[in-house]
PDB file of C-alpha atoms in Angstrom:
ATOM      1  CA  UNK A   1       0.000   0.000   0.000  1.00  0.00           C
ATOM      2  CA  UNK A   2       2.790   2.413   0.909  1.00  0.00           C
ATOM      3  CA  UNK A   3       4.642   1.763  -2.344  1.00  0.00           C
ATOM      4  CA  UNK A   4       1.489   2.227  -4.395  1.00  0.00           C
ATOM      5  CA  UNK A   5       0.570   5.399  -2.540  1.00  0.00           C
ATOM      6  CA  UNK A   6       4.060   6.807  -3.058  1.00  0.00           C
ATOM      7  CA  UNK A   7       3.963   5.910  -6.739  1.00  0.00           C
ATOM      8  CA  UNK A   8       0.595   7.597  -7.036  1.00  0.00           C
ATOM      9  CA  UNK A   9       1.907  10.793  -5.452  1.00  0.00           C
ATOM     10  CA  UNK A  10       4.943  10.790  -7.759  1.00  0.00           C
ATOM     11  CA  UNK A  11       2.764  10.241 -10.805  1.00  0.00           C
ATOM     12  CA  UNK A  12       0.401  13.056  -9.837  1.00  0.00           C
ATOM     13  CA  UNK A  13       3.326  15.348  -9.152  1.00  0.00           C
ATOM     14  CA  UNK A  14       4.863  14.539 -12.525  1.00  0.00           C
ATOM     15  CA  UNK A  15       1.575  15.142 -14.318  1.00  0.00           C
ATOM     16  CA  UNK A  16       1.285  18.493 -12.533  1.00  0.00           C
ATOM     17  CA  UNK A  17       4.892  19.402 -13.379  1.00  0.00           C
ATOM     18  CA  UNK A  18       4.335  18.559 -17.046  1.00  0.00           C
ATOM     19  CA  UNK A  19       1.134  20.613 -17.143  1.00  0.00           C
ATOM     20  CA  UNK A  20       2.863  23.582 -15.504  1.00  0.00           C
ATOM     21  CA  UNK A  21       5.732  23.396 -17.992  1.00  0.00           C
ATOM     22  CA  UNK A  22       3.273  23.359 -20.887  1.00  0.00           C
ATOM     23  CA  UNK A  23       1.350  26.337 -19.496  1.00  0.00           C
ATOM     24  CA  UNK A  24       4.553  28.300 -18.937  1.00  0.00           C
ATOM     25  CA  UNK A  25       5.848  27.413 -22.399  1.00  0.00           C
ATOM     26  CA  UNK A  26       2.587  28.554 -23.959  1.00  0.00           C
ATOM     27  CA  UNK A  27       2.939  31.995 -22.374  1.00  0.00           C
ATOM     28  CA  UNK A  28       6.616  32.302 -23.319  1.00  0.00           C
ATOM     29  CA  UNK A  29       6.129  31.078 -26.898  1.00  0.00           C
ATOM     30  CA  UNK A  30       3.208  33.455 -27.399  1.00  0.00           C
ATOM     31  CA  UNK A  31       5.237  36.388 -26.084  1.00  0.00           C
ATOM     32  CA  UNK A  32       8.564  35.733 -27.836  1.00  0.00           C
ATOM     33  CA  UNK A  33       8.065  33.128 -30.573  1.00  0.00           C
ATOM     34  CA  UNK A  34       9.241  29.528 -30.686  1.00  0.00           C
ATOM     35  CA  UNK A  35      12.603  30.212 -32.313  1.00  0.00           C
ATOM     36  CA  UNK A  36      13.500  32.850 -29.711  1.00  0.00           C
ATOM     37  CA  UNK A  37      12.851  30.812 -26.565  1.00  0.00           C
ATOM     38  CA  UNK A  38      15.356  28.730 -24.590  1.00  0.00           C
ATOM     39  CA  UNK A  39      14.777  25.825 -22.215  1.00  0.00           C
ATOM     40  CA  UNK A  40      16.047  28.019 -19.386  1.00  0.00           C
ATOM     41  CA  UNK A  41      13.340  30.612 -20.083  1.00  0.00           C
ATOM     42  CA  UNK A  42      10.619  27.976 -19.984  1.00  0.00           C
ATOM     43  CA  UNK A  43      11.995  26.562 -16.721  1.00  0.00           C
ATOM     44  CA  UNK A  44      12.219  30.023 -15.162  1.00  0.00           C
ATOM     45  CA  UNK A  45       8.643  30.856 -16.163  1.00  0.00           C
ATOM     46  CA  UNK A  46       7.389  27.551 -14.722  1.00  0.00           C
ATOM     47  CA  UNK A  47       9.543  27.737 -11.587  1.00  0.00           C
ATOM     48  CA  UNK A  48      11.351  24.459 -12.270  1.00  0.00           C
ATOM     49  CA  UNK A  49      14.914  23.285 -12.849  1.00  0.00           C
ATOM     50  CA  UNK A  50      16.345  21.912 -16.068  1.00  0.00           C
ATOM     51  CA  UNK A  51      16.156  18.504 -14.402  1.00  0.00           C
ATOM     52  CA  UNK A  52      12.388  18.801 -14.119  1.00  0.00           C
ATOM     53  CA  UNK A  53      12.253  19.796 -17.765  1.00  0.00           C
ATOM     54  CA  UNK A  54      14.303  16.830 -18.961  1.00  0.00           C
ATOM     55  CA  UNK A  55      12.321  14.405 -16.837  1.00  0.00           C
ATOM     56  CA  UNK A  56       9.315  15.309 -18.988  1.00  0.00           C
ATOM     57  CA  UNK A  57      10.694  16.336 -22.386  1.00  0.00           C
ATOM     58  CA  UNK A  58      13.773  15.426 -24.407  1.00  0.00           C
ATOM     59  CA  UNK A  59      13.944  18.782 -26.151  1.00  0.00           C
ATOM     60  CA  UNK A  60      12.230  22.103 -26.712  1.00  0.00           C
ATOM     61  CA  UNK A  61      10.894  20.703 -29.988  1.00  0.00           C
ATOM     62  CA  UNK A  62       9.187  17.865 -28.119  1.00  0.00           C
ATOM     63  CA  UNK A  63       7.626  20.299 -25.636  1.00  0.00           C
ATOM     64  CA  UNK A  64       6.439  22.526 -28.472  1.00  0.00           C
ATOM     65  CA  UNK A  65       4.906  19.549 -30.242  1.00  0.00           C
ATOM     66  CA  UNK A  66       3.147  18.391 -27.041  1.00  0.00           C
ATOM     67  CA  UNK A  67       1.829  21.913 -26.497  1.00  0.00           C
ATOM     68  CA  UNK A  68       0.440  22.092 -30.014  1.00  0.00           C
ATOM     69  CA  UNK A  69      -1.240  18.687 -29.695  1.00  0.00           C
ATOM     70  CA  UNK A  70      -2.799  19.636 -26.352  1.00  0.00           C
ATOM     71  CA  UNK A  71      -4.313  22.869 -27.637  1.00  0.00           C
ATOM     72  CA  UNK A  72      -5.315  21.513 -31.067  1.00  0.00           C
ATOM     73  CA  UNK A  73      -7.095  18.547 -29.480  1.00  0.00           C
ATOM     74  CA  UNK A  74      -8.945  20.849 -27.093  1.00  0.00           C
ATOM     75  CA  UNK A  75     -10.131  23.114 -29.912  1.00  0.00           C
ATOM     76  CA  UNK A  76     -11.274  20.149 -32.023  1.00  0.00           C
ATOM     77  CA  UNK A  77     -13.293  18.894 -29.054  1.00  0.00           C
ATOM     78  CA  UNK A  78     -14.800  22.338 -28.460  1.00  0.00           C
ATOM     79  CA  UNK A  79     -15.791  22.697 -32.114  1.00  0.00           C
ATOM     80  CA  UNK A  80     -17.329  19.222 -32.106  1.00  0.00           C
ATOM     81  CA  UNK A  81     -19.346  20.080 -28.986  1.00  0.00           C
ATOM     82  CA  UNK A  82     -20.468  23.408 -30.448  1.00  0.00           C
ATOM     83  CA  UNK A  83     -21.695  21.738 -33.627  1.00  0.00           C
ATOM     84  CA  UNK A  84     -23.445  18.929 -31.759  1.00  0.00           C
ATOM     85  CA  UNK A  85     -25.665  21.247 -29.729  1.00  0.00           C
ATOM     86  CA  UNK A  86     -28.546  21.122 -32.248  1.00  0.00           C
ATOM     87  CA  UNK A  87     -30.691  18.115 -33.045  1.00  0.00           C
ATOM     88  CA  UNK A  88     -30.952  16.644 -36.565  1.00  0.00           C
ATOM     89  CA  UNK A  89     -31.672  20.115 -37.943  1.00  0.00           C
ATOM     90  CA  UNK A  90     -28.658  22.420 -38.128  1.00  0.00           C
ATOM     91  CA  UNK A  91     -29.394  25.952 -36.968  1.00  0.00           C
ATOM     92  CA  UNK A  92     -26.626  27.493 -39.056  1.00  0.00           C
ATOM     93  CA  UNK A  93     -26.577  31.012 -37.527  1.00  0.00           C
ATOM     94  CA  UNK A  94     -26.598  29.608 -33.977  1.00  0.00           C
ATOM     95  CA  UNK A  95     -23.947  27.011 -34.807  1.00  0.00           C
ATOM     96  CA  UNK A  96     -21.775  29.635 -36.504  1.00  0.00           C
ATOM     97  CA  UNK A  97     -22.020  31.864 -33.431  1.00  0.00           C
ATOM     98  CA  UNK A  98     -20.976  29.031 -31.118  1.00  0.00           C
ATOM     99  CA  UNK A  99     -18.066  27.987 -33.331  1.00  0.00           C
ATOM    100  CA  UNK A 100     -16.721  31.506 -33.791  1.00  0.00           C
ATOM    101  CA  UNK A 101     -16.746  32.008 -30.026  1.00  0.00           C
ATOM    102  CA  UNK A 102     -14.652  28.847 -29.621  1.00  0.00           C
ATOM    103  CA  UNK A 103     -12.176  29.571 -32.406  1.00  0.00           C
ATOM    104  CA  UNK A 104     -11.441  33.245 -31.833  1.00  0.00           C
ATOM    105  CA  UNK A 105     -11.060  33.683 -28.074  1.00  0.00           C
ATOM    106  CA  UNK A 106      -7.295  33.312 -27.843  1.00  0.00           C
ATOM    107  CA  UNK A 107      -4.921  35.372 -29.960  1.00  0.00           C
ATOM    108  CA  UNK A 108      -1.950  33.872 -28.074  1.00  0.00           C
ATOM    109  CA  UNK A 109      -2.962  30.457 -29.383  1.00  0.00           C
ATOM    110  CA  UNK A 110      -3.015  31.829 -32.929  1.00  0.00           C
ATOM    111  CA  UNK A 111       0.533  33.137 -32.474  1.00  0.00           C
ATOM    112  CA  UNK A 112       1.761  29.754 -31.232  1.00  0.00           C
ATOM    113  CA  UNK A 113      -0.155  27.951 -33.983  1.00  0.00           C
ATOM    114  CA  UNK A 114       1.423  30.168 -36.638  1.00  0.00           C
ATOM    115  CA  UNK A 115       4.890  29.439 -35.244  1.00  0.00           C
ATOM    116  CA  UNK A 116       4.088  25.739 -35.434  1.00  0.00           C
ATOM    117  CA  UNK A 117       2.881  26.107 -39.020  1.00  0.00           C
ATOM    118  CA  UNK A 118       6.169  27.730 -40.054  1.00  0.00           C
ATOM    119  CA  UNK A 119       8.110  25.046 -38.177  1.00  0.00           C
ATOM    120  CA  UNK A 120       6.082  22.301 -39.880  1.00  0.00           C
ATOM    121  CA  UNK A 121       6.611  23.830 -43.323  1.00  0.00           C
ATOM    122  CA  UNK A 122      10.328  23.079 -42.929  1.00  0.00           C
ATOM    123  CA  UNK A 123       9.943  19.582 -41.471  1.00  0.00           C
ATOM    124  CA  UNK A 124       7.943  16.991 -43.461  1.00  0.00           C
ATOM    125  CA  UNK A 125       7.373  14.756 -40.431  1.00  0.00           C
ATOM    126  CA  UNK A 126       5.963  17.607 -38.354  1.00  0.00           C
ATOM    127  CA  UNK A 127       3.936  18.720 -41.371  1.00  0.00           C
ATOM    128  CA  UNK A 128       2.259  15.306 -41.567  1.00  0.00           C
ATOM    129  CA  UNK A 129       1.162  15.577 -37.951  1.00  0.00           C
ATOM    130  CA  UNK A 130      -0.120  19.110 -38.436  1.00  0.00           C
ATOM    131  CA  UNK A 131      -2.085  17.981 -41.488  1.00  0.00           C
ATOM    132  CA  UNK A 132      -3.652  15.200 -39.418  1.00  0.00           C
ATOM    133  CA  UNK A 133      -4.761  17.663 -36.745  1.00  0.00           C
ATOM    134  CA  UNK A 134      -6.274  19.921 -39.388  1.00  0.00           C
ATOM    135  CA  UNK A 135      -7.962  16.906 -40.960  1.00  0.00           C
ATOM    136  CA  UNK A 136      -9.445  15.993 -37.593  1.00  0.00           C
ATOM    137  CA  UNK A 137     -11.014  19.425 -37.290  1.00  0.00           C
ATOM    138  CA  UNK A 138     -12.380  19.199 -40.850  1.00  0.00           C
ATOM    139  CA  UNK A 139     -13.795  15.737 -40.148  1.00  0.00           C
ATOM    140  CA  UNK A 140     -15.638  17.049 -37.092  1.00  0.00           C
ATOM    141  CA  UNK A 141     -17.201  19.785 -39.214  1.00  0.00           C
ATOM    142  CA  UNK A 142     -17.895  17.477 -42.171  1.00  0.00           C
ATOM    143  CA  UNK A 143     -19.556  14.841 -39.973  1.00  0.00           C
ATOM    144  CA  UNK A 144     -21.923  17.437 -38.540  1.00  0.00           C
ATOM    145  CA  UNK A 145     -22.773  18.869 -41.956  1.00  0.00           C
ATOM    146  CA  UNK A 146     -23.343  15.371 -43.325  1.00  0.00           C
ATOM    147  CA  UNK A 147     -25.788  14.600 -40.519  1.00  0.00           C
ATOM    148  CA  UNK A 148     -27.686  17.769 -41.383  1.00  0.00           C
ATOM    149  CA  UNK A 149     -28.234  16.656 -44.997  1.00  0.00           C
ATOM    150  CA  UNK A 150     -31.918  16.047 -45.573  1.00  0.00           C
ATOM    151  CA  UNK A 151     -32.809  18.335 -42.673  1.00  0.00           C
ATOM    152  CA  UNK A 152     -30.930  21.519 -43.517  1.00  0.00           C
ATOM    153  CA  UNK A 153     -30.189  22.594 -47.079  1.00  0.00           C
ATOM    154  CA  UNK A 154     -26.589  23.532 -47.860  1.00  0.00           C
ATOM    155  CA  UNK A 155     -25.472  25.422 -50.992  1.00  0.00           C
ATOM    156  CA  UNK A 156     -24.970  22.984 -53.859  1.00  0.00           C
ATOM    157  CA  UNK A 157     -21.814  24.819 -54.963  1.00  0.00           C
ATOM    158  CA  UNK A 158     -19.997  23.464 -51.913  1.00  0.00           C
ATOM    159  CA  UNK A 159     -20.373  19.892 -53.131  1.00  0.00           C
ATOM    160  CA  UNK A 160     -20.243  17.275 -50.385  1.00  0.00           C
ATOM    161  CA  UNK A 161     -19.817  17.808 -46.660  1.00  0.00           C
ATOM    162  CA  UNK A 162     -16.054  17.289 -46.872  1.00  0.00           C
ATOM    163  CA  UNK A 163     -15.647  20.113 -49.374  1.00  0.00           C
ATOM    164  CA  UNK A 164     -17.889  22.345 -47.259  1.00  0.00           C
ATOM    165  CA  UNK A 165     -15.661  21.639 -44.249  1.00  0.00           C
ATOM    166  CA  UNK A 166     -12.587  22.617 -46.296  1.00  0.00           C
ATOM    167  CA  UNK A 167     -14.284  25.931 -47.101  1.00  0.00           C
ATOM    168  CA  UNK A 168     -15.093  26.554 -43.435  1.00  0.00           C
ATOM    169  CA  UNK A 169     -11.488  25.951 -42.347  1.00  0.00           C
ATOM    170  CA  UNK A 170     -10.183  28.122 -45.196  1.00  0.00           C
ATOM    171  CA  UNK A 171     -12.423  30.977 -44.055  1.00  0.00           C
ATOM    172  CA  UNK A 172     -11.113  30.568 -40.527  1.00  0.00           C
ATOM    173  CA  UNK A 173      -7.496  30.641 -41.738  1.00  0.00           C
ATOM    174  CA  UNK A 174      -8.069  33.874 -43.634  1.00  0.00           C
ATOM    175  CA  UNK A 175      -9.822  35.636 -40.786  1.00  0.00           C
ATOM    176  CA  UNK A 176      -7.236  34.620 -38.186  1.00  0.00           C
ATOM    177  CA  UNK A 177      -4.390  35.893 -40.367  1.00  0.00           C
ATOM    178  CA  UNK A 178      -6.026  39.314 -40.320  1.00  0.00           C
ATOM    179  CA  UNK A 179      -6.621  39.036 -36.572  1.00  0.00           C
ATOM    180  CA  UNK A 180      -2.924  38.446 -35.921  1.00  0.00           C
ATOM    181  CA  UNK A 181      -2.137  41.725 -37.649  1.00  0.00           C
ATOM    182  CA  UNK A 182      -4.899  44.074 -36.535  1.00  0.00           C
ATOM    183  CA  UNK A 183      -5.660  42.500 -33.093  1.00  0.00           C
ATOM    184  CA  UNK A 184      -9.368  43.172 -33.622  1.00  0.00           C
ATOM    185  CA  UNK A 185     -10.908  40.040 -32.103  1.00  0.00           C
ATOM    186  CA  UNK A 186     -14.432  41.477 -32.079  1.00  0.00           C
ATOM    187  CA  UNK A 187     -14.196  42.431 -35.748  1.00  0.00           C
ATOM    188  CA  UNK A 188     -12.714  39.047 -36.646  1.00  0.00           C
ATOM    189  CA  UNK A 189     -15.542  37.249 -34.857  1.00  0.00           C
ATOM    190  CA  UNK A 190     -18.128  39.242 -36.800  1.00  0.00           C
ATOM    191  CA  UNK A 191     -16.317  38.758 -40.107  1.00  0.00           C
ATOM    192  CA  UNK A 192     -15.949  35.024 -39.636  1.00  0.00           C
ATOM    193  CA  UNK A 193     -19.602  34.728 -38.707  1.00  0.00           C
ATOM    194  CA  UNK A 194     -20.582  36.557 -41.879  1.00  0.00           C
ATOM    195  CA  UNK A 195     -18.301  34.404 -44.042  1.00  0.00           C
ATOM    196  CA  UNK A 196     -19.489  31.119 -42.579  1.00  0.00           C
ATOM    197  CA  UNK A 197     -23.148  32.134 -42.805  1.00  0.00           C
ATOM    198  CA  UNK A 198     -22.643  33.107 -46.452  1.00  0.00           C
ATOM    199  CA  UNK A 199     -20.845  29.831 -47.177  1.00  0.00           C
ATOM    200  CA  UNK A 200     -23.400  27.585 -45.517  1.00  0.00           C
ATOM    201  CA  UNK A 201     -26.644  29.384 -46.366  1.00  0.00           C
ATOM    202  CA  UNK A 202     -25.967  31.271 -49.620  1.00  0.00           C
ATOM    203  CA  UNK A 203     -25.849  34.389 -47.450  1.00  0.00           C
ATOM    204  CA  UNK A 204     -29.309  33.891 -46.016  1.00  0.00           C
ATOM    205  CA  UNK A 205     -30.147  33.115 -42.394  1.00  0.00           C
ATOM    206  CA  UNK A 206     -33.322  31.291 -43.404  1.00  0.00           C
ATOM    207  CA  UNK A 207     -33.287  27.544 -42.721  1.00  0.00           C
TER     208      UNK A 207
END
């Protein structure tokens, strides 16, 4: 019992240490950029030693990758939940409002995500993983749009649900690029809502 209890405490402490390192790294990466951050800066921000860092991550690249996966998975889950709130019918304006609230709350995340995109563009292996995360988000959107077929009409020009999901993600990419430059989160939220409503309803809010 004592050994198991001790092991449990160590495991919980390690999980907490890893989470704190990821949170600290997120703040530092957002403030300075991935290529400008050292392990020492992450450790200082988290309040840990280099030993604590290396007990959880082999390198800054590994930490960065874990951070991206953590945040990307969370956003995919939030988008899925936002889209699942309706029944068989898809209330497009309401769904668009929920999704835009999820996707555009955190400019720091967009900064880190952009750093990861640039990093992935130079590393084919990282690029494959990034593409899979983006595909997961598109699948969540496509699955919801597919379930709405027969209940909610979607513009024929979009083709199937998969192509419609590509269009939704492309609209998001364009809006967030502007947001990074002008820092106007409220304007970006409105613009994205208008784009997605136009894409999914031919510009009309009628269902």
